[in-house]
CSV table of C-alpha atoms and ligand atoms in Angstrom, one decimal:
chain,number,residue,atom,x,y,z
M,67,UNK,CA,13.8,-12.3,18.0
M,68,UNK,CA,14.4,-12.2,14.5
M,69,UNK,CA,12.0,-11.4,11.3
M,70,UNK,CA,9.4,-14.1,11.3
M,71,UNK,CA,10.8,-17.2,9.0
M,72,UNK,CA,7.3,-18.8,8.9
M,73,UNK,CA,5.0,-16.8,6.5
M,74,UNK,CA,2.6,-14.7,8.0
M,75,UNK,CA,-0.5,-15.2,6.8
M,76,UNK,CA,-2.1,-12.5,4.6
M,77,UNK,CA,-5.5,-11.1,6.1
M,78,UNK,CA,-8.3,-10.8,3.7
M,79,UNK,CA,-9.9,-7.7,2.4
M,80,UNK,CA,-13.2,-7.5,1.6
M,81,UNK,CA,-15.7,-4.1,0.3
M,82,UNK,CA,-19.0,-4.0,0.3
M,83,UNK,CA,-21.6,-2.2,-1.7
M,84,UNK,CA,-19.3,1.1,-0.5
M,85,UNK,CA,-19.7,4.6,-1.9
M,86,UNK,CA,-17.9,7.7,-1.0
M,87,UNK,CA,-18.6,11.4,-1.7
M,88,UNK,CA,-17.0,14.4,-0.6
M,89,UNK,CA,-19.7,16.7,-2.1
M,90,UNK,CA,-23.7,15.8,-1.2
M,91,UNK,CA,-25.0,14.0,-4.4
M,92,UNK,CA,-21.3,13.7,-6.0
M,93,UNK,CA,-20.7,10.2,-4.9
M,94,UNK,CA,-16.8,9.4,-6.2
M,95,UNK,CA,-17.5,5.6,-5.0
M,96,UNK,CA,-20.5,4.1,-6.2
M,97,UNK,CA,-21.5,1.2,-4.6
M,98,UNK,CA,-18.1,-0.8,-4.9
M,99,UNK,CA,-17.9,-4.1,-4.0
M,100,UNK,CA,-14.2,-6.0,-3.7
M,101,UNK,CA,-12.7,-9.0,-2.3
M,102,UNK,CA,-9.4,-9.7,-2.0
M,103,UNK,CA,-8.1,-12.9,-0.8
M,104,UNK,CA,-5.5,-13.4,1.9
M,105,UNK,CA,-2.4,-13.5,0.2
M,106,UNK,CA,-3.3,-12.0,-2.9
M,107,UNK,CA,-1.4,-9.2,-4.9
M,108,UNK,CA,-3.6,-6.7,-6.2
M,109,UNK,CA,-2.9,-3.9,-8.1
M,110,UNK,CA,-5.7,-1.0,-8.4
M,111,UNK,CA,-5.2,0.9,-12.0
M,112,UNK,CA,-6.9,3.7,-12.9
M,113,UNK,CA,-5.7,6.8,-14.5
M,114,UNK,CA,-6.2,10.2,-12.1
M,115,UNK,CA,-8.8,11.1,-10.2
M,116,UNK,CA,-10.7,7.3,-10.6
M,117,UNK,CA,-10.9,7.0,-6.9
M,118,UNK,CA,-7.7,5.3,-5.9
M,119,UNK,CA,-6.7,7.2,-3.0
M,120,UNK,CA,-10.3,7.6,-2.1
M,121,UNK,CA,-10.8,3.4,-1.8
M,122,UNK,CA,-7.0,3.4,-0.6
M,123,UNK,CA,-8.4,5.9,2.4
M,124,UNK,CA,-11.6,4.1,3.1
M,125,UNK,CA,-9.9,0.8,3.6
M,126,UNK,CA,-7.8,1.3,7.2
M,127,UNK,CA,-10.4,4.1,8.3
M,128,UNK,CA,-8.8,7.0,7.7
M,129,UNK,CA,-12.2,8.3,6.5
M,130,UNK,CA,-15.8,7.1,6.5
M,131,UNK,CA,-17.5,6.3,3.7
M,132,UNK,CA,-21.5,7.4,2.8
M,133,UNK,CA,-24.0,7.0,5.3
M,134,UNK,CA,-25.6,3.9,4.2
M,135,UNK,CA,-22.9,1.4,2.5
M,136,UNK,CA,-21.8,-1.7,3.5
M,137,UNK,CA,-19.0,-3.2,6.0
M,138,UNK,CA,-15.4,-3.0,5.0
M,139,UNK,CA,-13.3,-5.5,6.6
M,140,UNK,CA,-10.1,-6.7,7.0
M,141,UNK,CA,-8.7,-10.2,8.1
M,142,UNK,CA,-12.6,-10.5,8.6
M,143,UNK,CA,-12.8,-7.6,11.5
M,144,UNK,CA,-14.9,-4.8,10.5
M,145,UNK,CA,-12.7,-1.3,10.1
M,146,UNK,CA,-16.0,0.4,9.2
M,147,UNK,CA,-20.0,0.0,8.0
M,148,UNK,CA,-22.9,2.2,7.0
M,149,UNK,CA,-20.3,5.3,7.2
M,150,UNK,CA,-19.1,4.8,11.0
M,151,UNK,CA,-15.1,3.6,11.4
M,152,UNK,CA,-15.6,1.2,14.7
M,153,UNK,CA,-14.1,2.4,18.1
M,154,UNK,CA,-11.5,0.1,18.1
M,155,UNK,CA,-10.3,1.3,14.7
M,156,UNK,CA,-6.2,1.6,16.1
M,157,UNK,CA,-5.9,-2.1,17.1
M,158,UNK,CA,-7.3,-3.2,14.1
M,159,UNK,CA,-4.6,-0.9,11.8
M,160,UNK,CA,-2.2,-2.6,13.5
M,161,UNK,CA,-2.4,-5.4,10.8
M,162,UNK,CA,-2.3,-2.5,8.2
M,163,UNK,CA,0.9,-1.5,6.7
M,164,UNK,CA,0.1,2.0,5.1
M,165,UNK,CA,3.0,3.5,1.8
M,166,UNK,CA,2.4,6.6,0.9
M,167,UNK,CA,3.0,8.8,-2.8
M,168,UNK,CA,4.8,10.8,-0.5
M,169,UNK,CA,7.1,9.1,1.6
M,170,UNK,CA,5.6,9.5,5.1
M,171,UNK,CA,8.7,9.2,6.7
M,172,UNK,CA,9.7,11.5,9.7
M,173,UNK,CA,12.3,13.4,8.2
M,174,UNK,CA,14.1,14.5,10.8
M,175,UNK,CA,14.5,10.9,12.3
M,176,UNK,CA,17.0,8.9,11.2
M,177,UNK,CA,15.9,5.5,9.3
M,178,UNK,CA,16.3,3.1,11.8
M,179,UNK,CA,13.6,5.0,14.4
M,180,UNK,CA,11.5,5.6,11.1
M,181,UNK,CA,11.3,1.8,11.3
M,182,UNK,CA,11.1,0.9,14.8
M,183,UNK,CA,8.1,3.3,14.5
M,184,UNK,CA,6.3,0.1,12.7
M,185,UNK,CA,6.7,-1.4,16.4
M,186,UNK,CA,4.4,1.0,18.2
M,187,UNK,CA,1.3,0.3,16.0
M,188,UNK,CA,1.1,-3.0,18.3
M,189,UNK,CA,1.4,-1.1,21.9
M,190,UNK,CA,-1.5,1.3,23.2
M,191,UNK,CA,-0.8,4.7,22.8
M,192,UNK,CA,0.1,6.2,26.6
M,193,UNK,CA,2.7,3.1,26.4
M,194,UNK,CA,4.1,4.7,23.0
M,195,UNK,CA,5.0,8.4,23.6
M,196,UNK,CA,7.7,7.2,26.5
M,197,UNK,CA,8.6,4.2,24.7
M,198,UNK,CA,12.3,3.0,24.5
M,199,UNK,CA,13.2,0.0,22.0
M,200,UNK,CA,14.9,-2.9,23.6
M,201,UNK,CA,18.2,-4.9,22.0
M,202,UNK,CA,16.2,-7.4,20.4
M,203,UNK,CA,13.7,-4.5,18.8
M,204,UNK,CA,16.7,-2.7,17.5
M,205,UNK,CA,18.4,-6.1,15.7
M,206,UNK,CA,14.5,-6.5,14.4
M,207,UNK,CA,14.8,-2.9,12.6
M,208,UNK,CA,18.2,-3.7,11.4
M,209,UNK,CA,16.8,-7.3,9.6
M,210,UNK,CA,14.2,-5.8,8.1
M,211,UNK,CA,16.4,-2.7,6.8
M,212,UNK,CA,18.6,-5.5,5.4
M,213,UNK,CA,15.9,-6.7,3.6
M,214,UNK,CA,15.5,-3.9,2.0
M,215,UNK,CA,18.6,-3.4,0.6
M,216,UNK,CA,19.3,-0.6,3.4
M,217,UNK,CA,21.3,-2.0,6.1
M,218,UNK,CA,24.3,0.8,5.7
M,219,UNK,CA,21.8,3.0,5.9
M,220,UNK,CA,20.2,2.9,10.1
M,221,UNK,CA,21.8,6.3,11.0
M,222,UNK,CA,21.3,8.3,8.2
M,223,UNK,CA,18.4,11.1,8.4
M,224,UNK,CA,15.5,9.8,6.7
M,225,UNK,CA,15.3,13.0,4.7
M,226,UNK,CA,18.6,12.6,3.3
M,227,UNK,CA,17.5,9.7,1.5
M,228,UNK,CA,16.6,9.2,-2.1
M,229,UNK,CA,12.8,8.9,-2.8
M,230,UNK,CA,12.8,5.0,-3.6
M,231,UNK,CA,15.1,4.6,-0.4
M,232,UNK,CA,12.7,5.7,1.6
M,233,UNK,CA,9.7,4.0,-0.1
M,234,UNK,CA,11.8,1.0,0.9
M,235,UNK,CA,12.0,2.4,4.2
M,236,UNK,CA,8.8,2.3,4.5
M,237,UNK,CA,8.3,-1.2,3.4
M,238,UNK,CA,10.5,-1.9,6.2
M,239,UNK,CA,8.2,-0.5,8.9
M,240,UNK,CA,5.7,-2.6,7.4
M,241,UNK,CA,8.0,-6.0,7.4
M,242,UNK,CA,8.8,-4.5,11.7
M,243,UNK,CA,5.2,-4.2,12.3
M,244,UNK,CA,4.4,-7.9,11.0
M,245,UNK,CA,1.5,-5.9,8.7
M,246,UNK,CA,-0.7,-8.8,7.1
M,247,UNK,CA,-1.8,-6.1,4.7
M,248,UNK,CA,-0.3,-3.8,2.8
M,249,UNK,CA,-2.1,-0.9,1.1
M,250,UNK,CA,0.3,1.3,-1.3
M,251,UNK,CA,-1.2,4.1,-2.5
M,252,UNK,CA,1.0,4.6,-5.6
M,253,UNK,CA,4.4,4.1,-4.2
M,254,UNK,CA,6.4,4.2,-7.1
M,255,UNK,CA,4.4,7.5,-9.1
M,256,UNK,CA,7.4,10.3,-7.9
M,257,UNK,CA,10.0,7.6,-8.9
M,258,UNK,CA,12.3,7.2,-11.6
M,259,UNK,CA,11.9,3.9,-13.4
M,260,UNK,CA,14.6,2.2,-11.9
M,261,UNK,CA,13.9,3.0,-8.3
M,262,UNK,CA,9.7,2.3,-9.5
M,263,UNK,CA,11.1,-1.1,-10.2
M,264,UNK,CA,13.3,-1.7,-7.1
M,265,UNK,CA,11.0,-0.6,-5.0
M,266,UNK,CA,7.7,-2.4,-6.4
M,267,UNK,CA,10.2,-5.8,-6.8
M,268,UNK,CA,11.1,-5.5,-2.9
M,269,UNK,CA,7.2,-5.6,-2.1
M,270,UNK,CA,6.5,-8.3,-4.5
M,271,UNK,CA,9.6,-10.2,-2.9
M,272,UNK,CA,8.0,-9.2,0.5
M,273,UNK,CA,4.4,-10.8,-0.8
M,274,UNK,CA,6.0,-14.0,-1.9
M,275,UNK,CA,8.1,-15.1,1.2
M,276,UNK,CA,6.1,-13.7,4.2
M,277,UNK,CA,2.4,-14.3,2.7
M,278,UNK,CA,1.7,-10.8,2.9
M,279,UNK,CA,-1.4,-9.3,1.2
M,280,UNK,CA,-0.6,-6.3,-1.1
M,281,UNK,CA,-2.9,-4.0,-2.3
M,282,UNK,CA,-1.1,-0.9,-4.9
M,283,UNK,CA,-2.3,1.5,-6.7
M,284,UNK,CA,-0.4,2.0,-9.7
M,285,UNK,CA,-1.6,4.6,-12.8
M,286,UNK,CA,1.2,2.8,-15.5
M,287,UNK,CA,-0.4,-1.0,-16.9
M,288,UNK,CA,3.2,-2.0,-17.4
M,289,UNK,CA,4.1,-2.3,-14.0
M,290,UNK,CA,0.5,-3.6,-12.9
M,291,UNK,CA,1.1,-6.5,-15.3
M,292,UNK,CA,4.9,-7.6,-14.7
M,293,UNK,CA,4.1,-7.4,-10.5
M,294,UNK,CA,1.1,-8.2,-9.9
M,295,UNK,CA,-1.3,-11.5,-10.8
M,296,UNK,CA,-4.8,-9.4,-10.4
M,297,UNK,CA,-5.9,-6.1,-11.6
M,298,UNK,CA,-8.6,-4.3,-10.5
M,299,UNK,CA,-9.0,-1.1,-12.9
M,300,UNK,CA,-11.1,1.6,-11.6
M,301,UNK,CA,-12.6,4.2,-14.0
M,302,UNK,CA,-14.9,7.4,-12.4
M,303,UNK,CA,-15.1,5.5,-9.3
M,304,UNK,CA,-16.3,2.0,-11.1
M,305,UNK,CA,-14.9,-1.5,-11.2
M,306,UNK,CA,-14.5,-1.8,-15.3
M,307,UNK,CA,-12.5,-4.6,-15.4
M,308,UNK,CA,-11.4,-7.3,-12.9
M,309,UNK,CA,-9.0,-10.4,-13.3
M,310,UNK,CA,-5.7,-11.7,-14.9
M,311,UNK,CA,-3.0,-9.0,-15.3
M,312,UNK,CA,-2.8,-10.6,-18.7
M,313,UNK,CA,-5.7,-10.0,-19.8
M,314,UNK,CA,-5.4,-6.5,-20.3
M,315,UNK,CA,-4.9,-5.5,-23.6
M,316,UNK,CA,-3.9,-2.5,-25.3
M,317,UNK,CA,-7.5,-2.6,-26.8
M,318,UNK,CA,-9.4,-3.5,-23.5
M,319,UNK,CA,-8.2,-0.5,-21.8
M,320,UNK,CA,-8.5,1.5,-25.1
M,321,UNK,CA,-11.5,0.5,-24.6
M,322,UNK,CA,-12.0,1.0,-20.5
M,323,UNK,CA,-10.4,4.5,-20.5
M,324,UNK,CA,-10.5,5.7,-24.4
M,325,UNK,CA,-8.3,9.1,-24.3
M,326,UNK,CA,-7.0,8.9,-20.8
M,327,UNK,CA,-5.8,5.0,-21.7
M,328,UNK,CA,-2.2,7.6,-22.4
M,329,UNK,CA,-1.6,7.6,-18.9
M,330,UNK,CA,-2.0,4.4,-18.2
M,331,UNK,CA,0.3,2.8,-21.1
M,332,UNK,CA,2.9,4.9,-20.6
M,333,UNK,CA,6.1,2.6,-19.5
M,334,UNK,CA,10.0,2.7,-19.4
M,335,UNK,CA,11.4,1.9,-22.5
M,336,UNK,CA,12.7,-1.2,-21.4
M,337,UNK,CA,9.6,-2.9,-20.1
M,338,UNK,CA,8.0,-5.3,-23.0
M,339,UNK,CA,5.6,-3.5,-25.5
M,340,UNK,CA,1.8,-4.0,-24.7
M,341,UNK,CA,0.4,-6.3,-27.5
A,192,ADP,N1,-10.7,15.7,-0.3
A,192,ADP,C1,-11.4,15.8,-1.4
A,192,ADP,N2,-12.4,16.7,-1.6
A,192,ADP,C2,-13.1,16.7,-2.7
A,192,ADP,N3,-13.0,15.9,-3.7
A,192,ADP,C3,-12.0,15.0,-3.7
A,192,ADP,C4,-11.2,14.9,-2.5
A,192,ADP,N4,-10.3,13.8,-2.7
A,192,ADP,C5,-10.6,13.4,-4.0
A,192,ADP,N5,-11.6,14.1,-4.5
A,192,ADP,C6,-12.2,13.8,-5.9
A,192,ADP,O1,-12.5,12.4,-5.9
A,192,ADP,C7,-12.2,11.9,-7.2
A,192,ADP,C8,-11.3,10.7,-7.0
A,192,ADP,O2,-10.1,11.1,-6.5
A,192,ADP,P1,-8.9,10.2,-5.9
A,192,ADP,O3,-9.5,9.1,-5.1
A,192,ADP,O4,-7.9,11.0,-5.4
A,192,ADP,O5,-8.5,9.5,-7.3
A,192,ADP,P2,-7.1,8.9,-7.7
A,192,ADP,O6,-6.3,8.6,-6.5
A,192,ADP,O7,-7.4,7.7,-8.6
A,192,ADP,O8,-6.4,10.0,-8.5
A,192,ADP,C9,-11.6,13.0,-8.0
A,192,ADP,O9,-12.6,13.6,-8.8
A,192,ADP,C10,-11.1,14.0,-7.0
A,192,ADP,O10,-11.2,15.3,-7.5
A,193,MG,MG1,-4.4,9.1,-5.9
């Protein structure tokens, strides 16, 4: 068993009419609607507190959105509807590849377990606490760390690691668990530009040859633009603008954001100017 040659097929995304508060009458989503092809790149913008960790949180179930909004679904299963996540929520986040702000690794572990741990989102749970990882697992984990760039790197402590080597960690748990969606929730945001870059090329690489559908949150335009083809910019919880990476302009999100647009055009030096 090796990494899967033949691209996997992306699943679908698709939000509907959702809203989300955390305070009664407060609502941080308001009725968002969103859909996402399989195999599409999408990159969420939105300067803080727009709601991109809230919609990022709402999509595998994690939390439930208002009473009342629609079904959220991925690869055309419902993960939840009219503010219940369905029973069979785990199975269904099997397809999901989750990377964190925060490098969810387990610390303590060293990398290679960090990545068989992609593995065990496929077997039920009183199969997992026991569980011991065969040959042929074990040669999948150390393809997949290859891929990454991190194949010296299997018996190192995950802790030990840089933060963009351990956001690539985590892309290799995704690429282990054969994830046909992956949701980054600002992966590159505690990174220096040149890790932001290698880590944000290795999951555009990852989108291209396995078919993978990638959905990051990003807060700088610049890297939105150069990685991804779509951009969905968010602004107090709203859709304000939707389409071609290209087609957003200095001016449009002067226009989208007005004083908080500073956040969002901020870009290392070396990326091309914003016209
Ligand atoms: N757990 C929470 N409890 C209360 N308010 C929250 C919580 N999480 C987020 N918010 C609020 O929801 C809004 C959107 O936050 P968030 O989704 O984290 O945005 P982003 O990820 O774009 O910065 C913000 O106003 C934030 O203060
Ligand atoms: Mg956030």
């Amino acid at each position: 068993m090796t990494l899967p040659s033949q691209p996997a097929l992306g699943a679908s995304v698709s939000i509907r009419d959702v809203s989300k508060s955390y305070v009664a009458g407060r609502p941080v989503l308001r009725g968002l609607s969103l859909e996402i092809a399989a195999g599409e790149c999408v990159a969420l913008l939105g300067a803080s507190g727009s709601g991109k960790s809230t919609l990022m949180r709402l999509l595998p179930g994690f939390m439930a959105a208002d009473a009342g909004s629609g079904p959220i679904a991925i690869g055309g299963a419902p993960i939840q509807s009219d503010g219940k996540v369905v029973s069979e929520v785990r199975v269904r986040r099997a397809e999901i590849g989750c990377i964190f702000q925060q490098f969810n690794l387990v610390g303590q572990l060293d990398v290679l377990t960090n990545v068989l741990i992609g593995l065990l989102a496929r077997v039920p749970t009183w199969r997992s606490a026991f569980r011991r990882f065969s040959d042929q697992e074990v040669e999948v984990a150390r393809d997949a760390l290859a891929a990454v760039g991190l194949a010296d790197f299997a018996d190192r402590r995950a802790s030990t690691l840089s933060g963009g080597q351990q956001q690539r960690v985590a892309i290799a748990r995704c690429l282990v668990q054969q994830a046909r969606v992956i949701l980054a929730d600002e992966p590159i945001a505690s990174l220096d530009p040149e890790s932001a870059r290698n880590v944000m090329e290795i999951l555009a690489r990852i989108h291209r040859e396995h078919g993978v559908t990638v959905v990051v949150s990003l807060h700088q335009v610049a890297y939105a633009r150069r990685y991804c083809q779509r951009v969905v910019a968010l602004r107090n919880g709203d859709v304000v603008h939707d389409g071609r990476a290209n087609d957003l302009s200095a001016a449009t999100l002067r226009d989208l954001y007005g004083t908080a647009v500073d956040e969002l055009l901020a870009a290392p030096e070396d990326f091309a100017p914003i016209p």
